[in-house]
PDB file of C-alpha atoms and ligand atoms in Angstrom:
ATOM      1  CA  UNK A   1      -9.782   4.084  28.115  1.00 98.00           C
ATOM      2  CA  UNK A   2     -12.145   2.207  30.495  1.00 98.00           C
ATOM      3  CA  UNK A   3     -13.613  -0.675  28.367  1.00 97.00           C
ATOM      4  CA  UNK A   4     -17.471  -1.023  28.822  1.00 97.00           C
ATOM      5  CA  UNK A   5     -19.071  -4.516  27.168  1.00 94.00           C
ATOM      6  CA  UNK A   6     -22.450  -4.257  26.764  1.00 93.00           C
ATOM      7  CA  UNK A   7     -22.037  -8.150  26.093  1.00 91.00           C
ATOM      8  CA  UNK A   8     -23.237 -11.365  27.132  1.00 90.00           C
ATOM      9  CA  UNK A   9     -20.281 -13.064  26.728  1.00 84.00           C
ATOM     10  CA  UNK A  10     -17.004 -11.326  26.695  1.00 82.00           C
ATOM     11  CA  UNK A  11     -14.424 -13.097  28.063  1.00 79.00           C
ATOM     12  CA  UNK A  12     -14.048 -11.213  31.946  1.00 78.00           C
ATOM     13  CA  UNK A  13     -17.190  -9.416  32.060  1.00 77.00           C
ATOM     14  CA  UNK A  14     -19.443 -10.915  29.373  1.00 75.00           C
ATOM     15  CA  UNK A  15     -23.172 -10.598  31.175  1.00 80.00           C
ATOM     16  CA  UNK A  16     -22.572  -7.918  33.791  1.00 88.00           C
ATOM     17  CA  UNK A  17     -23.311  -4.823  31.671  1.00 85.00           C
ATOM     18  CA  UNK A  18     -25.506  -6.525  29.442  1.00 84.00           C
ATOM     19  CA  UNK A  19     -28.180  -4.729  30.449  1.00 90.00           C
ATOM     20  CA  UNK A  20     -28.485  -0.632  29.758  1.00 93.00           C
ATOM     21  CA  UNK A  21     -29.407  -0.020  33.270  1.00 93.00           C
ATOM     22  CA  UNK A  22     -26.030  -1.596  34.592  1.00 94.00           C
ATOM     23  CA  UNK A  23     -24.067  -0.479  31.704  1.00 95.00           C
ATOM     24  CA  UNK A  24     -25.009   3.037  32.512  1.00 96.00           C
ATOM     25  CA  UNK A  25     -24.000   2.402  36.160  1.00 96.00           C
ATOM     26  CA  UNK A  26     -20.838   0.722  35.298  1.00 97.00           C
ATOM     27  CA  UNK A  27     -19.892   3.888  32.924  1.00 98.00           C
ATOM     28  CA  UNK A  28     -20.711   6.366  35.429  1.00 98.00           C
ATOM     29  CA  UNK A  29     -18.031   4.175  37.562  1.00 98.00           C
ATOM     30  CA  UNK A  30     -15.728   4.158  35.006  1.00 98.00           C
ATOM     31  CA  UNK A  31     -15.457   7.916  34.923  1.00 98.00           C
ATOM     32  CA  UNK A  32     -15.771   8.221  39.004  1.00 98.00           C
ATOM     33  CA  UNK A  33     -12.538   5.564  38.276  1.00 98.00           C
ATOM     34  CA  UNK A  34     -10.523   8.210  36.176  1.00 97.00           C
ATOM     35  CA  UNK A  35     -11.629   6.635  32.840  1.00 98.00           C
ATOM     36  CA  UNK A  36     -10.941   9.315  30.150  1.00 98.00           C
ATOM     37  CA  UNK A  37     -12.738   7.745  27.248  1.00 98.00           C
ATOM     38  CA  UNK A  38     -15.160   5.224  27.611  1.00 98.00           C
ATOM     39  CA  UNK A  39     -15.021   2.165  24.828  1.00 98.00           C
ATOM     40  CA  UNK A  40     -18.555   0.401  24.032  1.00 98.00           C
ATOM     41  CA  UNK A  41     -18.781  -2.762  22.657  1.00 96.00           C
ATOM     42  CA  UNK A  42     -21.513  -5.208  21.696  1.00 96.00           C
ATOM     43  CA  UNK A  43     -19.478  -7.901  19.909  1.00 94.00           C
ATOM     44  CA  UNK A  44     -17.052 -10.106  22.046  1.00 91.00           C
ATOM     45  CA  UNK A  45     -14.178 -10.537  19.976  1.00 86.00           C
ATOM     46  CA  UNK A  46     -12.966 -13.247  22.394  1.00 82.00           C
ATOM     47  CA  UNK A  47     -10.980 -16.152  20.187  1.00 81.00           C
ATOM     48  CA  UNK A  48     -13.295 -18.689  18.795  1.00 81.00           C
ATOM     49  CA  UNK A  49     -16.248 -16.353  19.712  1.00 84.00           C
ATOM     50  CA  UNK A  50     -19.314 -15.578  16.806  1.00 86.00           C
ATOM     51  CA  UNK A  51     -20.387 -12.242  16.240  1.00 91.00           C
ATOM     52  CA  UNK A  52     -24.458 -11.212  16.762  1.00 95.00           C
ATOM     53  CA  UNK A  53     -26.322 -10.081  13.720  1.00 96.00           C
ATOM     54  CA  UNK A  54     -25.994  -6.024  13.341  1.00 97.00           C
ATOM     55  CA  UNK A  55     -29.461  -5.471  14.678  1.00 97.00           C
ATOM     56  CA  UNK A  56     -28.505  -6.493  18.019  1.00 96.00           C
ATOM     57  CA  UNK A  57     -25.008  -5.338  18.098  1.00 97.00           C
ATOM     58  CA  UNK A  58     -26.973  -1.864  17.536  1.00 97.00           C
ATOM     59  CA  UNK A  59     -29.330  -2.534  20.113  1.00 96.00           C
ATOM     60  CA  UNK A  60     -26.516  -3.286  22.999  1.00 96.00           C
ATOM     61  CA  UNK A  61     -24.729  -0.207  21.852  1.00 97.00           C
ATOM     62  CA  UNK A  62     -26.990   2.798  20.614  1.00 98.00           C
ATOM     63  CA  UNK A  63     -29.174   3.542  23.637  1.00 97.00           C
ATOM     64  CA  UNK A  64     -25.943   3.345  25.881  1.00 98.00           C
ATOM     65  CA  UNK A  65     -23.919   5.672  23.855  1.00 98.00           C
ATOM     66  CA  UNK A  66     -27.449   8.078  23.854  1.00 98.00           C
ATOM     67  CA  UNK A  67     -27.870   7.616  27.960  1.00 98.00           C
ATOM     68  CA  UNK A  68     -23.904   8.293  28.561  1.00 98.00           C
ATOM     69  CA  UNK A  69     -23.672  11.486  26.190  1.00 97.00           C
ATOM     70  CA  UNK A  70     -27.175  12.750  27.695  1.00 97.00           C
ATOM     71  CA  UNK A  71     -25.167  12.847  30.770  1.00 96.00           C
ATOM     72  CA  UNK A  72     -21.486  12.934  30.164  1.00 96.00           C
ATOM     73  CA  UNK A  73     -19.211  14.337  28.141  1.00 97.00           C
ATOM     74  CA  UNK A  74     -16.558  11.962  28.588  1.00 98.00           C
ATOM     75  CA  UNK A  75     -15.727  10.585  25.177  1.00 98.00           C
ATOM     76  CA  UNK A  76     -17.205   7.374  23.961  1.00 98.00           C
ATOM     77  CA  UNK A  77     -15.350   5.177  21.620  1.00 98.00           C
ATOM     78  CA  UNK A  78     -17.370   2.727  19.644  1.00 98.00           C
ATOM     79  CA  UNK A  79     -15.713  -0.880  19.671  1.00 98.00           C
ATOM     80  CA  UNK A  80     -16.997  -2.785  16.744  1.00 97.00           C
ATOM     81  CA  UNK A  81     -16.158  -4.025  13.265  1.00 96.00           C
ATOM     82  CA  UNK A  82     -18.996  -3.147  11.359  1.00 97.00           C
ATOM     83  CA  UNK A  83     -19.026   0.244   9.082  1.00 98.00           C
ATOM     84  CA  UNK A  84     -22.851   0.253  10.078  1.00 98.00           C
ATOM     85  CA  UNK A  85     -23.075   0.216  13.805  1.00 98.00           C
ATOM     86  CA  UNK A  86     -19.962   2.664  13.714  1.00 98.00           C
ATOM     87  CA  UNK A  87     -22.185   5.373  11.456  1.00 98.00           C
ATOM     88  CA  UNK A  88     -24.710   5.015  14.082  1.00 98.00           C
ATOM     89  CA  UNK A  89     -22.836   5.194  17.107  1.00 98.00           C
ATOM     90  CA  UNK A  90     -21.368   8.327  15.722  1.00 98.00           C
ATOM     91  CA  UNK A  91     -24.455   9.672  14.874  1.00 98.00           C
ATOM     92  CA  UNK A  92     -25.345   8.855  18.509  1.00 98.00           C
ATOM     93  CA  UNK A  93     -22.329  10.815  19.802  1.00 98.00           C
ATOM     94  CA  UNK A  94     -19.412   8.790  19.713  1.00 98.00           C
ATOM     95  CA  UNK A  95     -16.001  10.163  18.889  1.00 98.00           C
ATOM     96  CA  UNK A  96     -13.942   7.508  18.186  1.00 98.00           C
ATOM     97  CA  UNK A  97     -14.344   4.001  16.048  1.00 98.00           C
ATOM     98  CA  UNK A  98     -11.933   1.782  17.709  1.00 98.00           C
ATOM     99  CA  UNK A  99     -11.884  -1.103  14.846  1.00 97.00           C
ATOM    100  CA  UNK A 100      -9.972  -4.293  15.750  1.00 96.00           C
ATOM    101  CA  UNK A 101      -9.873  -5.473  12.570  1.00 95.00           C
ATOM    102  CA  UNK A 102      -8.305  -2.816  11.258  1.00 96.00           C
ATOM    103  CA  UNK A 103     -10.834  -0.755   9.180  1.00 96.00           C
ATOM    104  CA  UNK A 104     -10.940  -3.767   6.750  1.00 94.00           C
ATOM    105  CA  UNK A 105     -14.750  -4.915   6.132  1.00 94.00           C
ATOM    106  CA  UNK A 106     -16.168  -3.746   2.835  1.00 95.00           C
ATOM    107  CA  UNK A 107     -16.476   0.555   2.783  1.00 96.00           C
ATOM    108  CA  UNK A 108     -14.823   0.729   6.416  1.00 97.00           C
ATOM    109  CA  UNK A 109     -12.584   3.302   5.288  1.00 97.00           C
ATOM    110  CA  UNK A 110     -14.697   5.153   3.733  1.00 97.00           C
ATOM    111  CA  UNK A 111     -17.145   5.401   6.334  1.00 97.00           C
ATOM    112  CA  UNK A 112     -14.475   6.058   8.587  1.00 97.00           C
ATOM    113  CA  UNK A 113     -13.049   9.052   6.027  1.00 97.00           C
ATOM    114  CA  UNK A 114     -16.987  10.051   6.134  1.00 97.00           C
ATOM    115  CA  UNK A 115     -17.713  10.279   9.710  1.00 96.00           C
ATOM    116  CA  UNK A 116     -14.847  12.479  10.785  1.00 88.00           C
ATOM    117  CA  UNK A 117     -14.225  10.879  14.280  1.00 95.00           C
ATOM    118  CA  UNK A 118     -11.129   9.321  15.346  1.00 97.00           C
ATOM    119  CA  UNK A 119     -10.104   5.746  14.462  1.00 98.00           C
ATOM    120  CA  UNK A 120      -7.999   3.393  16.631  1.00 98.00           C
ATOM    121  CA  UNK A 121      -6.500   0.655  13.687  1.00 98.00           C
ATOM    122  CA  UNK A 122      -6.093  -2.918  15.527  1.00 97.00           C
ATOM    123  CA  UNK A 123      -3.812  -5.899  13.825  1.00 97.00           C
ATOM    124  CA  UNK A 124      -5.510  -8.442  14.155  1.00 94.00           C
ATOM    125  CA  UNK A 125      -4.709 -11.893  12.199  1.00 88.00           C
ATOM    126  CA  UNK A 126      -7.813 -13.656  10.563  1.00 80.00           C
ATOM    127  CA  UNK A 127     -11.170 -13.421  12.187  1.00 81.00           C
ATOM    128  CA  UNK A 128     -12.015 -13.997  16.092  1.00 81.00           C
ATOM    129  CA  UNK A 129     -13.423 -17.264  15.258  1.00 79.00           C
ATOM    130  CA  UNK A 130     -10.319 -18.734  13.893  1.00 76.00           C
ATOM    131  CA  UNK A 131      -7.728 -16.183  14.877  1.00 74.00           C
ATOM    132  CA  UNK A 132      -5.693 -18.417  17.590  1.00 79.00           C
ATOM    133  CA  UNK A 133      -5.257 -21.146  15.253  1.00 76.00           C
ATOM    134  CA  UNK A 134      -1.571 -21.607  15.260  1.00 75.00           C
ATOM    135  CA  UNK A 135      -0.859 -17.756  13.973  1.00 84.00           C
ATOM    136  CA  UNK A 136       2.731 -17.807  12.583  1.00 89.00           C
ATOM    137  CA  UNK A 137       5.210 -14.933  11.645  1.00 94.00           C
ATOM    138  CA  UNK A 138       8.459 -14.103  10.312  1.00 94.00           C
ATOM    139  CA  UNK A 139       9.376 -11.465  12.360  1.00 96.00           C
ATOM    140  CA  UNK A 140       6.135 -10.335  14.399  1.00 97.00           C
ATOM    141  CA  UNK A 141       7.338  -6.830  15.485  1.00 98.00           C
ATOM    142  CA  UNK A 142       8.428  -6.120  11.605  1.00 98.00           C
ATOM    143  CA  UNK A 143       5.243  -7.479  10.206  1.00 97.00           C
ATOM    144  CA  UNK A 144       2.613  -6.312  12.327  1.00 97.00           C
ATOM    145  CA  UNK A 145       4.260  -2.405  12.005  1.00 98.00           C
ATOM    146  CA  UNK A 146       4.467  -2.964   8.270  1.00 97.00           C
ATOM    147  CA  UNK A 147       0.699  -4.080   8.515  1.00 96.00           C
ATOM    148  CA  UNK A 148      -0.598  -1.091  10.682  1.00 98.00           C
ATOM    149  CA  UNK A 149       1.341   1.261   9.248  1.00 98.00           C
ATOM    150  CA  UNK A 150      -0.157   0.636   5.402  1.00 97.00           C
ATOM    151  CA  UNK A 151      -3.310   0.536   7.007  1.00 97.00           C
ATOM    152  CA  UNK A 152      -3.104   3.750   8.462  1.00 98.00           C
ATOM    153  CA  UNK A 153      -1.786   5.227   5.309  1.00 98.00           C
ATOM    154  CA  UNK A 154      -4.572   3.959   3.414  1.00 97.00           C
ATOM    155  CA  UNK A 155      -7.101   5.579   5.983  1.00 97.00           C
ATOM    156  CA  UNK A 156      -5.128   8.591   5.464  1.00 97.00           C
ATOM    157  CA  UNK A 157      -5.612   8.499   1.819  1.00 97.00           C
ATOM    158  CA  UNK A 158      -9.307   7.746   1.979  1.00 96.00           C
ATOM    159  CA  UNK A 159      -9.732  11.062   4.015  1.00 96.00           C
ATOM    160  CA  UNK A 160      -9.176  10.010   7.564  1.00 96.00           C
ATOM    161  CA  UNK A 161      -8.334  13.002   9.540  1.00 95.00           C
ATOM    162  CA  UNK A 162      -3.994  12.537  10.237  1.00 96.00           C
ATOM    163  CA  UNK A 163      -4.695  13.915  14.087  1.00 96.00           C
ATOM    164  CA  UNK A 164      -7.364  11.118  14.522  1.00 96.00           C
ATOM    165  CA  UNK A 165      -5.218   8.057  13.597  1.00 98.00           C
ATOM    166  CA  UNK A 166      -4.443   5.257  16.332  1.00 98.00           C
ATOM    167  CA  UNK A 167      -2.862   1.991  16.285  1.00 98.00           C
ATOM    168  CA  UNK A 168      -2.855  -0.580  18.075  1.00 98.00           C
ATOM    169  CA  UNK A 169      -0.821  -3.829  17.923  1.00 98.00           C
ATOM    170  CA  UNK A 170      -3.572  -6.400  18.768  1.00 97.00           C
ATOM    171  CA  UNK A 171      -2.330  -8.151  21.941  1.00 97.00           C
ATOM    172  CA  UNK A 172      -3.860 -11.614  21.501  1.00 94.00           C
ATOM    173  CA  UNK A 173      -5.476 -10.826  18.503  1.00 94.00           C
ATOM    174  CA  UNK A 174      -4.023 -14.062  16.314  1.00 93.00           C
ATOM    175  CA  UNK A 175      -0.666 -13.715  18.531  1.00 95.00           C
ATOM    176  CA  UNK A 176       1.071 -16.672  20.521  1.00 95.00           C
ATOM    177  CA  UNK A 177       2.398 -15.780  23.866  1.00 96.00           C
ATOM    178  CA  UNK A 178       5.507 -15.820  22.713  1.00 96.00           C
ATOM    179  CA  UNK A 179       4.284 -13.139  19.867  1.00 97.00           C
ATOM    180  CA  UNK A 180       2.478 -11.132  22.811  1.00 97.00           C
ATOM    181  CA  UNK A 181       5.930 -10.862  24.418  1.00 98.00           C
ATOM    182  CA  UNK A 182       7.900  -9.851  21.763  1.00 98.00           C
ATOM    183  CA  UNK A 183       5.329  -6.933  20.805  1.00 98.00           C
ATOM    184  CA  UNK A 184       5.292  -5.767  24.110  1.00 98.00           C
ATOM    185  CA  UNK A 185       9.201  -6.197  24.202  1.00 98.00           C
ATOM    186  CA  UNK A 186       8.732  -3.199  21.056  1.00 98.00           C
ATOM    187  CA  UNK A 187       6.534  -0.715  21.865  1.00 98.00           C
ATOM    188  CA  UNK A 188       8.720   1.825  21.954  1.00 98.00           C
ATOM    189  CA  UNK A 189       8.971   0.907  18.632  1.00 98.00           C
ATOM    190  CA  UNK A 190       5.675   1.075  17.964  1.00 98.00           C
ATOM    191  CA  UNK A 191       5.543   4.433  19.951  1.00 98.00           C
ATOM    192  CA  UNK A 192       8.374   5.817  17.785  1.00 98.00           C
ATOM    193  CA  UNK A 193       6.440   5.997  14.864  1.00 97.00           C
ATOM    194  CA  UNK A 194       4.222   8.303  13.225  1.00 97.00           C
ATOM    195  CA  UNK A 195       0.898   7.396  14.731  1.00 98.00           C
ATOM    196  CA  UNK A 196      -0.276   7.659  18.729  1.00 98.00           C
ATOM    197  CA  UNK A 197      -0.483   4.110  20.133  1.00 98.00           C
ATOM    198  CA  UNK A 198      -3.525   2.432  22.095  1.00 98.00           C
ATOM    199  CA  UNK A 199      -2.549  -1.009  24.011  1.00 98.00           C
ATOM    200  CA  UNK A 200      -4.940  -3.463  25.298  1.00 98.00           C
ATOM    201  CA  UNK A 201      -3.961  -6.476  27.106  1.00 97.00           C
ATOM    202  CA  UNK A 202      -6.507  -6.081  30.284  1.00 98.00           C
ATOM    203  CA  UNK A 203      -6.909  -9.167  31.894  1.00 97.00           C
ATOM    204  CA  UNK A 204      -6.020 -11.215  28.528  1.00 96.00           C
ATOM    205  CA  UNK A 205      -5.040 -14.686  28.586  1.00 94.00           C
ATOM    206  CA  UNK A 206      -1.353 -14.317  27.749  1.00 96.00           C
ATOM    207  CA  UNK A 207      -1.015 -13.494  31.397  1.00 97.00           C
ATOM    208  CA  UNK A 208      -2.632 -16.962  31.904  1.00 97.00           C
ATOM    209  CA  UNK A 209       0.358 -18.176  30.096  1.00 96.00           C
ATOM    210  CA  UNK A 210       2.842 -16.539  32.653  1.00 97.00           C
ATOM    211  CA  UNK A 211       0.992 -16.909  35.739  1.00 97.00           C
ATOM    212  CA  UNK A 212      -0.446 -20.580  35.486  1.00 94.00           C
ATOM    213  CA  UNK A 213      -2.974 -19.712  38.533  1.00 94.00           C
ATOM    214  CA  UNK A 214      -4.767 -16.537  36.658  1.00 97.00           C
ATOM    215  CA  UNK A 215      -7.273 -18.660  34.971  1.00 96.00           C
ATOM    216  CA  UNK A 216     -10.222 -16.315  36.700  1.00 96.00           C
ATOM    217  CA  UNK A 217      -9.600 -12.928  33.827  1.00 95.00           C
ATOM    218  CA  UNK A 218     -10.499 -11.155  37.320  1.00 96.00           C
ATOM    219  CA  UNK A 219      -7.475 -13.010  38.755  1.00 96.00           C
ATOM    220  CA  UNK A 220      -5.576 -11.090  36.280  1.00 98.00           C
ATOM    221  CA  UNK A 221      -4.935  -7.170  37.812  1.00 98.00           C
ATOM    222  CA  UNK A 222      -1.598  -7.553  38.790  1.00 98.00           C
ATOM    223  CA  UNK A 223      -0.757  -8.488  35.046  1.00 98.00           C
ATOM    224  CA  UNK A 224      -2.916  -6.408  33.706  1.00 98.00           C
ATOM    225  CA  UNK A 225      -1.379  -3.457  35.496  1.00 98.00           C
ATOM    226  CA  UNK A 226       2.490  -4.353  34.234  1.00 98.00           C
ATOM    227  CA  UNK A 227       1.536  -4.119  30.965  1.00 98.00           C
ATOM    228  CA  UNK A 228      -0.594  -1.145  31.013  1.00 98.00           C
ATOM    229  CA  UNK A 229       2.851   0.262  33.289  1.00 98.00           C
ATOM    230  CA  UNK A 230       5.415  -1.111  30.445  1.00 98.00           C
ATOM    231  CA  UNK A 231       2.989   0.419  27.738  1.00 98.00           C
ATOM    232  CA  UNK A 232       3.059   3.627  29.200  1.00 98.00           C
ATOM    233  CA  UNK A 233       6.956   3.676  30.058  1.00 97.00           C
ATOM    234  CA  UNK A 234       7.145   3.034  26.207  1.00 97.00           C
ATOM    235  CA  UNK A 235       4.914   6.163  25.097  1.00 98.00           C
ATOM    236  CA  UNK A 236       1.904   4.277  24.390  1.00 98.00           C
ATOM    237  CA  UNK A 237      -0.994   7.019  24.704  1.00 98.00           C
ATOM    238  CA  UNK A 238      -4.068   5.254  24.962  1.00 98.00           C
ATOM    239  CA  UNK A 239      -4.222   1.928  27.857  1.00 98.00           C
ATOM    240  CA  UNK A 240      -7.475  -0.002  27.228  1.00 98.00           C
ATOM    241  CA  UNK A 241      -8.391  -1.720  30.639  1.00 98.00           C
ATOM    242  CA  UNK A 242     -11.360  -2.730  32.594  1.00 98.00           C
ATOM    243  CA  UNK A 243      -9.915  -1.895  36.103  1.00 98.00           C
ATOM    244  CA  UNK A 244      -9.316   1.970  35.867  1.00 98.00           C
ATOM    245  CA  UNK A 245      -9.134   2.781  39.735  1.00 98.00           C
ATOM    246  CA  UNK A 246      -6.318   0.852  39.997  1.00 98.00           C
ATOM    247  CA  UNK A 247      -4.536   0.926  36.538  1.00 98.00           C
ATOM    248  CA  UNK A 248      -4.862   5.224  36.710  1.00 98.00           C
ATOM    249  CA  UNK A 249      -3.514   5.105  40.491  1.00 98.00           C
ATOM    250  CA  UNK A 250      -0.765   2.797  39.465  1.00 98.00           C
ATOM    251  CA  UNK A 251      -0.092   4.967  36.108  1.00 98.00           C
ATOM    252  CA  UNK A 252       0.024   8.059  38.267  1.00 97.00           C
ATOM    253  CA  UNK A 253       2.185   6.841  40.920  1.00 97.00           C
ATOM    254  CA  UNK A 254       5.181   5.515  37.987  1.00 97.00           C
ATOM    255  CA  UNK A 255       4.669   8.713  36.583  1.00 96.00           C
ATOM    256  CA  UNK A 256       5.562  10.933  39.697  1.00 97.00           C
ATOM    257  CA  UNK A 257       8.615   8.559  40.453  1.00 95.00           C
ATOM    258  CA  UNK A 258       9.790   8.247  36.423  1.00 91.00           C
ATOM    259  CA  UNK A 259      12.812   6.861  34.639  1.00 82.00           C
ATOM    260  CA  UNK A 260      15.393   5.995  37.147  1.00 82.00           C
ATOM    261  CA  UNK A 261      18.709   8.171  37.129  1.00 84.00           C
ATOM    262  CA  UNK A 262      22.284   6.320  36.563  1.00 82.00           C
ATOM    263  CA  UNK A 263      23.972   5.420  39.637  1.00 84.00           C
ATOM    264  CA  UNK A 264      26.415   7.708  40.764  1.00 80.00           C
ATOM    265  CA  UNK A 265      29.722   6.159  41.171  1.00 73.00           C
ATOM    266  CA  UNK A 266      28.884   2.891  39.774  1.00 66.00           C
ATOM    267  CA  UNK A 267      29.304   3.714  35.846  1.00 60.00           C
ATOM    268  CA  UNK A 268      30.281  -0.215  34.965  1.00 62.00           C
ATOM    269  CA  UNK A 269      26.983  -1.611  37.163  1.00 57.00           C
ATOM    270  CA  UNK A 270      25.469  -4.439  35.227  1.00 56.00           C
ATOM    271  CA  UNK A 271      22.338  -4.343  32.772  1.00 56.00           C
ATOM    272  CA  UNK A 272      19.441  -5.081  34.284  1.00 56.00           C
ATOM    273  CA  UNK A 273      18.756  -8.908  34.563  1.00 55.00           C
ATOM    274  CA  UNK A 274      16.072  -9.457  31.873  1.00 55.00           C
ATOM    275  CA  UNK A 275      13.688 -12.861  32.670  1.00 50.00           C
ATOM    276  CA  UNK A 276      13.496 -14.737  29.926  1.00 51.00           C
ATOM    277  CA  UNK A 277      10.245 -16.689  29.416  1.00 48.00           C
ATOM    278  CA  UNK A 278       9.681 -20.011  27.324  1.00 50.00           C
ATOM    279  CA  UNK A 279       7.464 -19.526  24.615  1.00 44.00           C
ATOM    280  CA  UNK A 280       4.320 -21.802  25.753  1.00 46.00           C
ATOM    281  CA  UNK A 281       1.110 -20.863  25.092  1.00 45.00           C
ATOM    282  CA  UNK A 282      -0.678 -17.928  23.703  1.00 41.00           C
TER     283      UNK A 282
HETATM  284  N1  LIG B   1      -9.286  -5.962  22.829  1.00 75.95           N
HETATM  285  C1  LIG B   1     -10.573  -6.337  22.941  1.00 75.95           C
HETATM  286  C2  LIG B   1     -11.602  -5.527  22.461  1.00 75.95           C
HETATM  287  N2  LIG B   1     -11.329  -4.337  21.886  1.00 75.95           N
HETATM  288  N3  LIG B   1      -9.752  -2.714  21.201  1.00 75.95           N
HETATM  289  C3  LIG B   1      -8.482  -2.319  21.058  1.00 75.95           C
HETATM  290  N4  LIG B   1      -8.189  -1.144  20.491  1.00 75.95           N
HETATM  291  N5  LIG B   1      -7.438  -3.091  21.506  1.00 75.95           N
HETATM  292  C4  LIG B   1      -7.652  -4.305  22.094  1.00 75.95           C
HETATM  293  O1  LIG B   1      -6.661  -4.985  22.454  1.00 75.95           O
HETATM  294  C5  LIG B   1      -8.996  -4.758  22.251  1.00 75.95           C
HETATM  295  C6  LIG B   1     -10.044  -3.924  21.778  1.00 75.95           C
HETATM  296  C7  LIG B   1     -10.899  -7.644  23.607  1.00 75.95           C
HETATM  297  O2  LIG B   1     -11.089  -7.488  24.982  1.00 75.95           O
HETATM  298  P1  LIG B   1     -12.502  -7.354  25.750  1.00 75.95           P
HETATM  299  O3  LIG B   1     -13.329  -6.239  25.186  1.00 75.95           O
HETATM  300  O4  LIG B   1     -12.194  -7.235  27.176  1.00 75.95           O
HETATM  301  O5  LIG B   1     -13.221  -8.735  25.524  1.00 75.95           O
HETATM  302  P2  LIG B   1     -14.311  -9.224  24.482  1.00 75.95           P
HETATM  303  O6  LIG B   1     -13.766  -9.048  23.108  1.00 75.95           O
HETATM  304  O7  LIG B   1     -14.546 -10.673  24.843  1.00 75.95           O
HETATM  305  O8  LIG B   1     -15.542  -8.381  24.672  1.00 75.95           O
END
C-alpha cells in the first residue's frame, strides 16, 4: 500500500502532493513503484496535529481519487476518520476505508456496513492531538488485540462484509517506543488471528528513538524497510509505506531467499542473540 498525502503537513511529506497535479504524478509513481493499492489522505494524523474542517478534507481527496480511477485501476484506499468523506470517496471509486481510529466516530459503522468496501480497523489511543501524552498499558499486545478484535466484531455485526475486514495495530498511534517494540515483537500474533493484518510504521518516529541520527522522516528507509521485512516475515498482508521501489524490491528479495533451514549437524547451536533495547522514547 503506497501511502499518498494529499496534505500540507504530514509529518515526511506534508506539502509535496498537496496539490492534485503532483498528487496525480506521485500516484502514477507509486504504481510504476509496485504500489498495489494506493492510500489517500487529507488529514495528517501526525501526534499533536488538528484535523481540517470536512469541506477541505473532501476537497484534497475527491478530485484525486476521480483523476486516479479515470486512469487506473489500481485500488484506492481512502485514509480518513470521517463517515462523510469516506461515503464520498467511495462514491468516487474507492475500495477501501482505511480508518485509524477504528470505525469509532458517530454512524462509522454503519456507513462502513452501508458502503460495502473494505475497512482497515486502526488502534489508536485517544485522538491525534493528545494521543502521545504518556499512553500507558497493562499488557499492550493483550489489550490492543482485545481492542481490535471487538471492534472488528462489531463491524461484523453492523453488516461489514467478513472478507473485507483489516486490522491494524496502530504503530505510534498513542504507543511509547517501548509499546511500538513490543507490538512489533507480536505480530505473528496479530497475524494468527482471524482478521488479515495491515502494518504501518513508514518512516515513523519510533525509529527516531532507535537511531538517534534519523530525525529527517526521509532519513528513515533503512528502518522503515526492517519493519515492513519483520511485518511480512510475521504474515502481515498489507505494508503501508511511502517508499515502495525499495520496500517491494526488498520484500521480494526476503521472499525468494525465505525462512532459513536448521543447521545441519549443529542441532544444540544457540538461539539467536536477540538486542534488547531500553525503553526511551516513543
Ligand atoms: N499511519 C498514518 C496514516 N494512516 N493507516 C493505517 N492503516 N496504519 C497506519 O499506521 C497509518 C495510517 C500516519 O502516517 P502518514 O500518513 O505518513 O502521516 P500523516 O498522518 O502525518 O499524514
Amino acid at each position: 500500500m503506497g501511502v499518498l498525502n494529499a496534505t500540507p503537513d504530514s509529518f515526511s511529506d506534508g506539502g509535496r502532493y498537496h496539490q492534485l497535479d503532483a498528487a496525480l504524478a506521485q500516484g502514477r509513481a507509486l504504481i510504476a513503484a509496485g504500489a498495489d493499492i494506493l492510500d489517500v489522505g487529507g488529514e495528517s494524523t501526525r501526534p499533536g496535529s488538528r484535523p481540517p474542517d470536512e469541506e477541505e478534507e473532501l476537497r484534497r481527496t475527491i478530485p484525486l481519487i476521480e483523476a486516479l480511477r479515470a486512469e487506473t485501476d489500481t485500488p484506492v484506499s481512502i485514509d480518513t476518520r470521517r463517515p462523510g468523506v469516506a461515503r464520498a470517496a467511495v462514491r468516487a471509486g474507492a475500495a477501501i476505508w482505511n480508518d485509524v481510529s477504528g470505525l469509532s466516530e458517530r454512524g462509522a459503522l454503519e456507513t462502513a456496513a452501508s458502503l460495502n468496501c473494505g475497512v482497515v480497523i486502526t488502534h489508536m489511543r485517544g485522538d491525534p492531538a493528545t494521543m502521545q501524552v504518556a499512553p500507558r498499558y497493562g499488557d499492550v499486545v493483550d489489550e490492543v488485540l482485545d481492542a481490535l478484535n471487538a471492534r472488528a466484531a462489531a463491524a461484523l455485526a453492523a453488516g461489514v462484509p467478513e472478507d473485507g475486514i483489516y486490522i491494524d495495530p496502530g504503530v505510534g498511534f498513542g504507543k511509547t517506543l517501548a509499546h511500538n517494540l513490543e507490538l512489533l515483537r507480536a505480530l505473528d500474533r496479530f497475524a494468527a488471528g482471524r482478521w488479515p493484518v495491515v502494518l504501518g510504521a513508514s518512516r515513523k518516529s519510533f525509529i527516531l528513538g532507535l537511531v538517534p541520527g534519523a530525525v529527517d522522516p526521509l532519513d528513515r528507509l533503512g528502518g522503515s524497510i526492517a519493519v515492513a521485512l519483520a511485518g511480512a516475515r510475521a504474515g502481515c498482508r498489507i505494508v503501508r509505506v511511502h517508499d515502495v521501489r525499495e520496500t517491494a524490491q526488498a520484500l521480494k528479495v526476503d521472499a525468494a531467499i525465505g525462512a532459513p533451514r536448521p543447521v545441519r549437524g549443529a542441532p544444540h547451536a544457540p538461539p539467536a542473540r536477540r538486542s534488547r533495547v531500553r525503553p526511551a522514547r516513543g
